[in-house]
Tab-separated table of C-alpha atoms in Angstrom:
chain	number	residue	atom	x	y	z
R	1	UNK	CA	16.667	26.449	-13.719
R	2	UNK	CA	13.594	27.860	-12.039
R	3	UNK	CA	13.283	26.273	-8.553
R	4	UNK	CA	9.647	25.299	-9.129
R	5	UNK	CA	10.505	23.332	-12.275
R	6	UNK	CA	13.553	21.866	-10.582
R	7	UNK	CA	11.374	20.640	-7.719
R	8	UNK	CA	8.937	19.050	-10.184
R	9	UNK	CA	11.842	17.402	-11.991
R	10	UNK	CA	13.276	16.031	-8.719
R	11	UNK	CA	9.903	14.501	-7.809
R	12	UNK	CA	9.491	13.075	-11.293
R	13	UNK	CA	12.887	11.399	-10.864
R	14	UNK	CA	11.846	10.084	-7.446
R	15	UNK	CA	8.693	8.607	-8.972
R	16	UNK	CA	10.724	7.048	-11.731
R	17	UNK	CA	13.521	5.536	-9.670
R	18	UNK	CA	12.055	4.771	-6.235
R	19	UNK	CA	11.043	1.149	-6.689
R	20	UNK	CA	8.851	-0.524	-4.079
R	21	UNK	CA	6.597	1.925	-2.333
R	22	UNK	CA	6.576	5.093	-0.269
R	23	UNK	CA	9.418	4.369	2.116
R	24	UNK	CA	11.722	3.835	-0.868
R	25	UNK	CA	11.377	7.537	-1.624
R	26	UNK	CA	12.990	8.627	1.676
R	27	UNK	CA	16.585	8.366	0.360
R	28	UNK	CA	15.575	10.624	-2.560
R	29	UNK	CA	14.136	13.216	-0.185
R	30	UNK	CA	17.311	13.102	1.911
R	31	UNK	CA	19.302	13.780	-1.189
R	32	UNK	CA	17.082	16.767	-2.068
R	33	UNK	CA	17.627	18.157	1.421
R	34	UNK	CA	21.396	17.754	1.252
R	35	UNK	CA	21.839	18.835	-2.362
R	36	UNK	CA	19.532	21.868	-2.502
R	37	UNK	CA	18.802	22.721	1.137
R	38	UNK	CA	15.072	23.066	0.378
R	39	UNK	CA	14.329	21.676	3.834
R	40	UNK	CA	16.462	20.445	6.732
R	41	UNK	CA	16.851	16.809	7.745
R	42	UNK	CA	14.976	17.659	10.946
R	43	UNK	CA	12.064	18.921	8.889
R	44	UNK	CA	12.213	15.696	6.879
R	45	UNK	CA	11.801	13.667	10.080
R	46	UNK	CA	8.669	15.695	10.887
R	47	UNK	CA	7.398	15.205	7.337
R	48	UNK	CA	7.782	11.443	7.612
R	49	UNK	CA	5.965	11.437	10.962
R	50	UNK	CA	3.070	13.506	9.603
R	51	UNK	CA	2.895	11.403	6.424
R	52	UNK	CA	2.600	8.262	8.507
R	53	UNK	CA	-0.104	9.721	10.728
R	54	UNK	CA	-2.356	11.108	8.006
R	55	UNK	CA	-4.490	9.156	5.538
R	56	UNK	CA	-3.110	8.272	2.123
R	57	UNK	CA	-0.001	6.588	0.761
R	58	UNK	CA	3.113	7.771	2.634
R	59	UNK	CA	5.058	8.656	-0.536
R	60	UNK	CA	2.246	10.865	-1.811
R	61	UNK	CA	1.863	12.585	1.561
R	62	UNK	CA	5.567	13.357	1.695
R	63	UNK	CA	5.612	14.838	-1.803
R	64	UNK	CA	2.612	17.043	-0.997
R	65	UNK	CA	4.239	18.138	2.240
R	66	UNK	CA	7.562	19.110	0.668
R	67	UNK	CA	5.834	20.912	-2.217
R	68	UNK	CA	3.520	22.766	0.151
R	69	UNK	CA	6.365	23.899	2.396
R	70	UNK	CA	8.208	25.237	-0.646
R	71	UNK	CA	5.477	26.794	-2.783
R	72	UNK	CA	2.152	26.560	-0.961
R	73	UNK	CA	-0.859	24.717	-2.395
R	74	UNK	CA	0.360	24.832	-6.011
R	75	UNK	CA	3.675	23.371	-4.878
R	76	UNK	CA	1.979	20.466	-3.098
R	77	UNK	CA	-0.211	19.778	-6.110
R	78	UNK	CA	2.585	19.809	-8.671
R	79	UNK	CA	5.076	17.876	-6.525
R	80	UNK	CA	2.486	15.104	-6.204
R	81	UNK	CA	1.535	15.134	-9.880
R	82	UNK	CA	5.227	14.962	-10.815
R	83	UNK	CA	5.714	12.038	-8.444
R	84	UNK	CA	2.865	9.969	-9.892
R	85	UNK	CA	3.388	10.825	-13.572
R	86	UNK	CA	6.069	8.128	-14.149
R	87	UNK	CA	3.833	5.506	-12.501
R	88	UNK	CA	0.950	6.363	-14.794
R	89	UNK	CA	3.147	6.132	-17.880
R	90	UNK	CA	4.991	2.954	-16.893
R	91	UNK	CA	1.930	1.118	-15.588
R	92	UNK	CA	-0.204	1.972	-18.646
R	93	UNK	CA	2.515	0.471	-20.851
R	94	UNK	CA	2.860	-2.612	-18.636
R	95	UNK	CA	-0.935	-3.017	-18.456
R	96	UNK	CA	-1.202	-2.872	-22.246
R	97	UNK	CA	1.506	-5.515	-22.634
R	98	UNK	CA	-0.095	-7.644	-19.961
R	99	UNK	CA	-3.432	-7.506	-21.777
R	100	UNK	CA	-1.714	-8.767	-24.907
R	101	UNK	CA	0.370	-11.528	-23.329
R	102	UNK	CA	-1.913	-12.579	-20.487
R	103	UNK	CA	-2.728	-15.882	-22.118
R	104	UNK	CA	0.916	-16.672	-22.920
R	105	UNK	CA	2.221	-19.697	-21.027
R	106	UNK	CA	5.345	-17.859	-19.858
R	107	UNK	CA	3.261	-15.095	-18.259
R	108	UNK	CA	0.825	-17.583	-16.698
R	109	UNK	CA	3.771	-19.484	-15.269
R	110	UNK	CA	5.440	-16.405	-13.839
R	111	UNK	CA	2.225	-15.354	-12.114
R	112	UNK	CA	1.796	-18.816	-10.547
R	113	UNK	CA	4.996	-18.005	-8.678
R	114	UNK	CA	4.293	-14.333	-7.986
R	115	UNK	CA	0.897	-14.778	-6.341
R	116	UNK	CA	2.017	-16.919	-3.383
R	117	UNK	CA	5.098	-14.685	-2.990
R	118	UNK	CA	2.874	-11.596	-2.702
R	119	UNK	CA	0.841	-13.346	0.007
R	120	UNK	CA	4.137	-13.969	1.823
R	121	UNK	CA	5.166	-10.298	1.578
R	122	UNK	CA	1.785	-9.170	2.857
R	123	UNK	CA	1.943	-11.619	5.768
R	124	UNK	CA	5.303	-10.153	6.671
R	125	UNK	CA	3.766	-6.658	6.694
R	126	UNK	CA	0.820	-7.921	8.773
R	127	UNK	CA	3.144	-9.431	11.383
R	128	UNK	CA	5.001	-6.162	11.771
R	129	UNK	CA	1.725	-4.218	12.145
R	130	UNK	CA	0.649	-6.725	14.820
R	131	UNK	CA	3.916	-6.298	16.711
R	132	UNK	CA	3.533	-2.543	16.578
R	133	UNK	CA	-0.166	-2.361	17.467
R	134	UNK	CA	-0.614	-5.096	20.068
R	135	UNK	CA	2.779	-5.691	21.645
R	136	UNK	CA	5.355	-3.559	23.372
R	137	UNK	CA	8.621	-5.385	22.799
R	138	UNK	CA	10.758	-2.514	24.091
R	139	UNK	CA	8.984	-2.316	27.446
R	140	UNK	CA	9.297	-6.071	27.829
R	141	UNK	CA	12.998	-5.995	27.080
R	142	UNK	CA	13.485	-3.132	29.515
R	143	UNK	CA	11.589	-4.620	32.454
R	144	UNK	CA	11.810	-8.355	31.745
R	145	UNK	CA	8.207	-8.773	32.918
R	146	UNK	CA	6.148	-10.781	30.437
R	147	UNK	CA	3.035	-8.783	31.307
R	148	UNK	CA	4.700	-5.676	29.866
R	149	UNK	CA	4.928	-7.349	26.471
R	150	UNK	CA	1.211	-6.948	25.796
R	151	UNK	CA	-0.733	-3.770	25.130
R	152	UNK	CA	-3.819	-4.969	26.983
R	153	UNK	CA	-6.226	-2.248	25.867
R	154	UNK	CA	-5.244	-2.781	22.249
R	155	UNK	CA	-5.607	-6.554	22.570
R	156	UNK	CA	-9.093	-6.157	24.066
R	157	UNK	CA	-10.054	-3.816	21.223
R	158	UNK	CA	-8.615	-6.321	18.749
R	159	UNK	CA	-10.703	-9.144	20.232
R	160	UNK	CA	-13.792	-6.935	20.185
R	161	UNK	CA	-13.291	-5.868	16.586
R	162	UNK	CA	-12.572	-9.442	15.471
R	163	UNK	CA	-15.877	-10.567	17.028
R	164	UNK	CA	-17.667	-7.602	15.496
R	165	UNK	CA	-16.142	-8.397	12.121
R	166	UNK	CA	-17.220	-12.032	12.475
R	167	UNK	CA	-20.858	-11.153	13.118
R	168	UNK	CA	-21.003	-8.239	10.671
R	169	UNK	CA	-18.725	-9.318	7.814
R	170	UNK	CA	-20.487	-7.044	5.329
R	171	UNK	CA	-19.592	-3.893	7.246
R	172	UNK	CA	-17.400	-1.562	5.181
R	173	UNK	CA	-13.752	-1.385	6.354
R	174	UNK	CA	-14.177	2.403	6.638
R	175	UNK	CA	-16.495	1.962	9.649
R	176	UNK	CA	-14.014	-0.330	11.336
R	177	UNK	CA	-11.325	2.347	10.939
R	178	UNK	CA	-13.624	5.040	12.348
R	179	UNK	CA	-14.780	2.905	15.305
R	180	UNK	CA	-11.211	1.955	16.176
R	181	UNK	CA	-9.950	5.525	15.863
R	182	UNK	CA	-12.740	6.741	18.157
R	183	UNK	CA	-12.039	3.934	20.635
R	184	UNK	CA	-8.340	4.821	20.681
R	185	UNK	CA	-9.209	8.439	21.329
R	186	UNK	CA	-11.799	7.752	24.065
R	187	UNK	CA	-9.815	5.067	25.867
R	188	UNK	CA	-6.587	7.058	25.658
R	189	UNK	CA	-4.405	4.479	23.895
V	1	UNK	CA	-18.504	9.306	-17.739
V	2	UNK	CA	-20.334	7.409	-14.994
V	3	UNK	CA	-17.546	4.856	-14.850
V	4	UNK	CA	-14.862	7.523	-14.599
V	5	UNK	CA	-16.779	9.219	-11.789
V	6	UNK	CA	-17.113	5.893	-9.945
V	7	UNK	CA	-13.391	5.269	-10.363
V	8	UNK	CA	-12.531	8.699	-8.977
V	9	UNK	CA	-14.874	8.522	-5.988
V	10	UNK	CA	-13.944	4.967	-5.135
V	11	UNK	CA	-10.173	5.603	-5.209
V	12	UNK	CA	-10.695	8.850	-3.302
V	13	UNK	CA	-12.355	6.832	-0.529
V	14	UNK	CA	-9.544	4.308	-0.556
V	15	UNK	CA	-6.933	7.058	-0.305
V	16	UNK	CA	-8.852	8.764	2.484
V	17	UNK	CA	-9.132	5.709	4.727
V	18	UNK	CA	-5.742	4.114	4.222
V	19	UNK	CA	-3.165	4.749	6.920
V	20	UNK	CA	0.320	3.598	6.059
V	21	UNK	CA	1.645	1.979	2.925
V	22	UNK	CA	0.136	0.191	-0.032
V	23	UNK	CA	-0.517	-3.060	1.781
V	24	UNK	CA	-2.768	-1.354	4.302
V	25	UNK	CA	-5.029	-0.437	1.387
V	26	UNK	CA	-5.760	-4.068	0.616
V	27	UNK	CA	-8.921	-4.525	2.737
V	28	UNK	CA	-10.386	-1.428	1.080
V	29	UNK	CA	-9.422	-2.653	-2.390
V	30	UNK	CA	-11.049	-5.991	-1.689
V	31	UNK	CA	-14.290	-4.306	-0.722
V	32	UNK	CA	-14.458	-1.596	-3.377
V	33	UNK	CA	-12.646	-2.982	-6.418
V	34	UNK	CA	-13.319	-6.711	-6.100
V	35	UNK	CA	-16.653	-7.040	-4.301
V	36	UNK	CA	-18.533	-3.831	-5.047
V	37	UNK	CA	-17.634	-2.925	-8.625
V	38	UNK	CA	-16.028	-6.163	-9.881
V	39	UNK	CA	-13.340	-4.133	-11.606
V	40	UNK	CA	-10.740	-6.835	-10.940
V	41	UNK	CA	-10.439	-10.295	-9.404
V	42	UNK	CA	-8.329	-11.314	-6.390
V	43	UNK	CA	-5.813	-12.940	-8.734
V	44	UNK	CA	-5.465	-9.745	-10.733
V	45	UNK	CA	-4.939	-7.642	-7.596
V	46	UNK	CA	-2.156	-10.004	-6.526
V	47	UNK	CA	-0.614	-9.664	-9.982
V	48	UNK	CA	-0.804	-5.865	-9.778
V	49	UNK	CA	0.828	-5.859	-6.350
V	50	UNK	CA	3.623	-8.081	-7.623
V	51	UNK	CA	4.200	-5.863	-10.663
V	52	UNK	CA	3.930	-2.788	-8.430
V	53	UNK	CA	6.865	-4.137	-6.403
V	54	UNK	CA	9.217	-4.275	-9.364
V	55	UNK	CA	8.087	-1.179	-11.244
V	56	UNK	CA	8.927	2.371	-10.192
V	57	UNK	CA	6.542	4.350	-8.070
V	58	UNK	CA	4.298	3.965	-5.068
V	59	UNK	CA	2.463	0.648	-4.893
V	60	UNK	CA	-0.914	2.189	-4.058
V	61	UNK	CA	-0.622	4.512	-7.062
V	62	UNK	CA	0.516	1.709	-9.352
V	63	UNK	CA	-2.429	-0.449	-8.293
V	64	UNK	CA	-4.863	2.431	-8.858
V	65	UNK	CA	-3.450	3.025	-12.341
V	66	UNK	CA	-3.675	-0.689	-13.170
V	67	UNK	CA	-7.301	-1.028	-12.112
V	68	UNK	CA	-8.262	2.236	-13.831
V	69	UNK	CA	-6.530	1.193	-17.047
V	70	UNK	CA	-8.326	-2.132	-17.040
V	71	UNK	CA	-11.725	-0.462	-16.632
V	72	UNK	CA	-11.351	2.532	-18.954
V	73	UNK	CA	-7.911	2.645	-20.605
V	74	UNK	CA	-5.329	5.386	-20.119
V	75	UNK	CA	-7.908	7.978	-19.031
V	76	UNK	CA	-9.219	5.500	-16.442
V	77	UNK	CA	-5.684	5.054	-15.113
V	78	UNK	CA	-5.189	8.793	-14.791
V	79	UNK	CA	-8.557	9.397	-13.110
V	80	UNK	CA	-8.012	6.594	-10.566
V	81	UNK	CA	-4.575	7.904	-9.673
V	82	UNK	CA	-5.891	11.441	-9.247
V	83	UNK	CA	-8.615	9.973	-7.018
V	84	UNK	CA	-6.194	8.155	-4.749
V	85	UNK	CA	-3.879	11.175	-4.313
V	86	UNK	CA	-6.594	13.860	-3.906
V	87	UNK	CA	-7.254	13.284	-0.180
V	88	UNK	CA	-3.516	13.521	0.545
V	89	UNK	CA	-3.233	16.833	-1.254
V	90	UNK	CA	-6.195	18.332	0.592
V	91	UNK	CA	-5.346	16.944	4.038
V	92	UNK	CA	-1.615	17.647	3.996
V	93	UNK	CA	-2.180	21.183	2.690
V	94	UNK	CA	-4.656	21.861	5.506
V	95	UNK	CA	-2.422	20.381	8.179
V	96	UNK	CA	0.686	22.230	6.996
V	97	UNK	CA	-1.229	25.487	6.906
V	98	UNK	CA	-3.081	25.122	10.196
V	99	UNK	CA	-1.544	22.800	12.728
V	100	UNK	CA	2.013	22.756	13.978
V	101	UNK	CA	3.414	19.494	15.325
V	102	UNK	CA	0.338	17.579	14.151
V	103	UNK	CA	1.814	14.132	14.689
V	104	UNK	CA	2.930	14.970	18.250
V	105	UNK	CA	-0.621	15.762	19.415
V	106	UNK	CA	-1.701	13.200	22.047
V	107	UNK	CA	-5.187	12.910	20.498
V	108	UNK	CA	-3.713	12.094	17.088
V	109	UNK	CA	-1.401	9.498	18.622
V	110	UNK	CA	-4.291	7.834	20.497
V	111	UNK	CA	-6.573	7.726	17.460
V	112	UNK	CA	-3.788	6.301	15.311
V	113	UNK	CA	-3.006	3.550	17.808
V	114	UNK	CA	-6.679	2.598	17.722
V	115	UNK	CA	-6.677	2.636	13.924
V	116	UNK	CA	-3.626	0.347	13.894
V	117	UNK	CA	-5.718	-2.239	15.742
V	118	UNK	CA	-8.440	-1.990	13.078
V	119	UNK	CA	-5.785	-2.431	10.404
V	120	UNK	CA	-4.685	-5.652	12.178
V	121	UNK	CA	-8.234	-7.003	12.080
V	122	UNK	CA	-8.824	-6.004	8.442
V	123	UNK	CA	-5.448	-7.260	7.251
V	124	UNK	CA	-5.949	-10.621	8.976
V	125	UNK	CA	-9.065	-11.169	6.915
V	126	UNK	CA	-7.446	-9.869	3.748
V	127	UNK	CA	-4.416	-12.106	4.056
V	128	UNK	CA	-6.557	-15.190	4.732
V	129	UNK	CA	-8.628	-14.453	1.611
V	130	UNK	CA	-5.532	-14.020	-0.537
V	131	UNK	CA	-3.899	-17.121	0.916
V	132	UNK	CA	-6.889	-19.205	-0.156
V	133	UNK	CA	-6.643	-17.785	-3.683
V	134	UNK	CA	-2.893	-17.727	-4.149
V	135	UNK	CA	-1.592	-20.788	-2.331
V	136	UNK	CA	-2.746	-24.085	-3.741
V	137	UNK	CA	-0.671	-27.215	-3.168
V	138	UNK	CA	2.810	-27.803	-1.784
V	139	UNK	CA	4.970	-26.003	-4.415
V	140	UNK	CA	3.114	-22.701	-4.076
V	141	UNK	CA	3.153	-23.104	-0.293
V	142	UNK	CA	6.951	-23.362	-0.448
V	143	UNK	CA	7.135	-20.132	-2.492
V	144	UNK	CA	4.766	-18.430	-0.034
V	145	UNK	CA	6.756	-19.575	3.018
V	146	UNK	CA	10.100	-18.669	1.460
V	147	UNK	CA	8.835	-15.199	0.469
V	148	UNK	CA	7.503	-14.646	3.983
V	149	UNK	CA	10.667	-15.789	5.777
V	150	UNK	CA	13.062	-13.981	3.431
V	151	UNK	CA	11.131	-10.708	3.461
V	152	UNK	CA	10.829	-10.805	7.273
V	153	UNK	CA	14.272	-11.940	8.346
V	154	UNK	CA	16.649	-10.811	5.618
V	155	UNK	CA	17.414	-7.557	3.855
V	156	UNK	CA	17.177	-9.046	0.373
V	157	UNK	CA	15.391	-6.522	-1.846
V	158	UNK	CA	11.773	-7.299	-2.658
V	159	UNK	CA	12.606	-6.696	-6.321
V	160	UNK	CA	15.016	-9.663	-6.273
V	161	UNK	CA	12.521	-11.841	-4.395
V	162	UNK	CA	9.803	-11.066	-6.946
V	163	UNK	CA	12.118	-11.986	-9.808
V	164	UNK	CA	13.122	-15.283	-8.142
V	165	UNK	CA	9.470	-16.113	-7.409
V	166	UNK	CA	8.586	-15.409	-11.049
V	167	UNK	CA	11.289	-17.751	-12.319
V	168	UNK	CA	10.282	-20.430	-9.795
V	169	UNK	CA	6.668	-20.075	-10.915
V	170	UNK	CA	7.613	-20.443	-14.551
V	171	UNK	CA	9.706	-23.580	-13.894
V	172	UNK	CA	6.906	-25.066	-11.815
V	173	UNK	CA	4.269	-24.310	-14.420
V	174	UNK	CA	6.331	-25.837	-17.241
V	175	UNK	CA	6.936	-28.970	-15.194
V	176	UNK	CA	3.234	-29.344	-14.500
V	177	UNK	CA	2.351	-28.838	-18.165
V	178	UNK	CA	4.862	-31.551	-19.072
V	179	UNK	CA	3.447	-33.934	-16.481
V	180	UNK	CA	-0.068	-33.208	-17.727
V	181	UNK	CA	1.112	-33.982	-21.250
V	182	UNK	CA	2.584	-37.304	-20.288
V	183	UNK	CA	-0.551	-38.323	-18.417
V	184	UNK	CA	-2.482	-38.092	-21.634
């Protein structure tokens, strides 16, 4: 088969079988690297790093990256479209069913359980972002000094942004991201 | 047409200013989808996230498709998804073509560490808002706490946790309906 079509097919499969977000697609990309040799595992590590440090969902960034490396702009575009096509199909079907059965007692009941669980999952993600952004567990473990556990500049910025957010709650999240990015850059985080 | 354009632009913005996975998009979704355009409620977003966990595909994309479908059917779903992936396509193509070792650049690292702090602030607010909506009473608190502990400290797949939570919710709901019935 033509490599371009094969690449599209592989990304379609990834979109169809990688359940649970962008990081779930990494094993599929590893397999592509090993099976076809389209890119090396070293390149994959770089792709993951770039995908995490650029805006947009990680899974989408990785698909664009792989496609671009293989076939330029058209490759990036089609790899991404192939990746999201299964989502569009599956979710449209689920959404249609949901519309129909939303009032059913079974569905209402299931969602009473799902909503608090989702809050729990998100809290878990928030805690790990906090650990990454404000604390330096490795340095603390290495030196044993409690002071090394905290990223002081980040904590000060956090306090500042929290206060800012409290007094200007209507401010769009985009501005918060821009201010914080600029602060990180200027203060040399 | 106007609605489709709004969907595209709004999801483009959300894609452009989200760093990291689907959860990091939540503060933006709250502002754009819930507060600004009233395309969905907090409860619905939580439902979409839960379904997004057990269906194939990237959660951010699944959520975009869901919201788009609700507003304007299949075409709405497609337009929203194209919106959320467009910034990635443009940015990654530029970076691949122009800059080597992008993520190793000290300036990029510094800016990202700053952005992580903003994500902490935004997510704190988002999670408090959702907690108020999703956790009401002791039984739902137990589900919330169990989901948090299990997803943090064990390797049990989120898919399994979602299924268990769904069953627990159904049992709980039926029990409450029964109790309500007897009270009458």
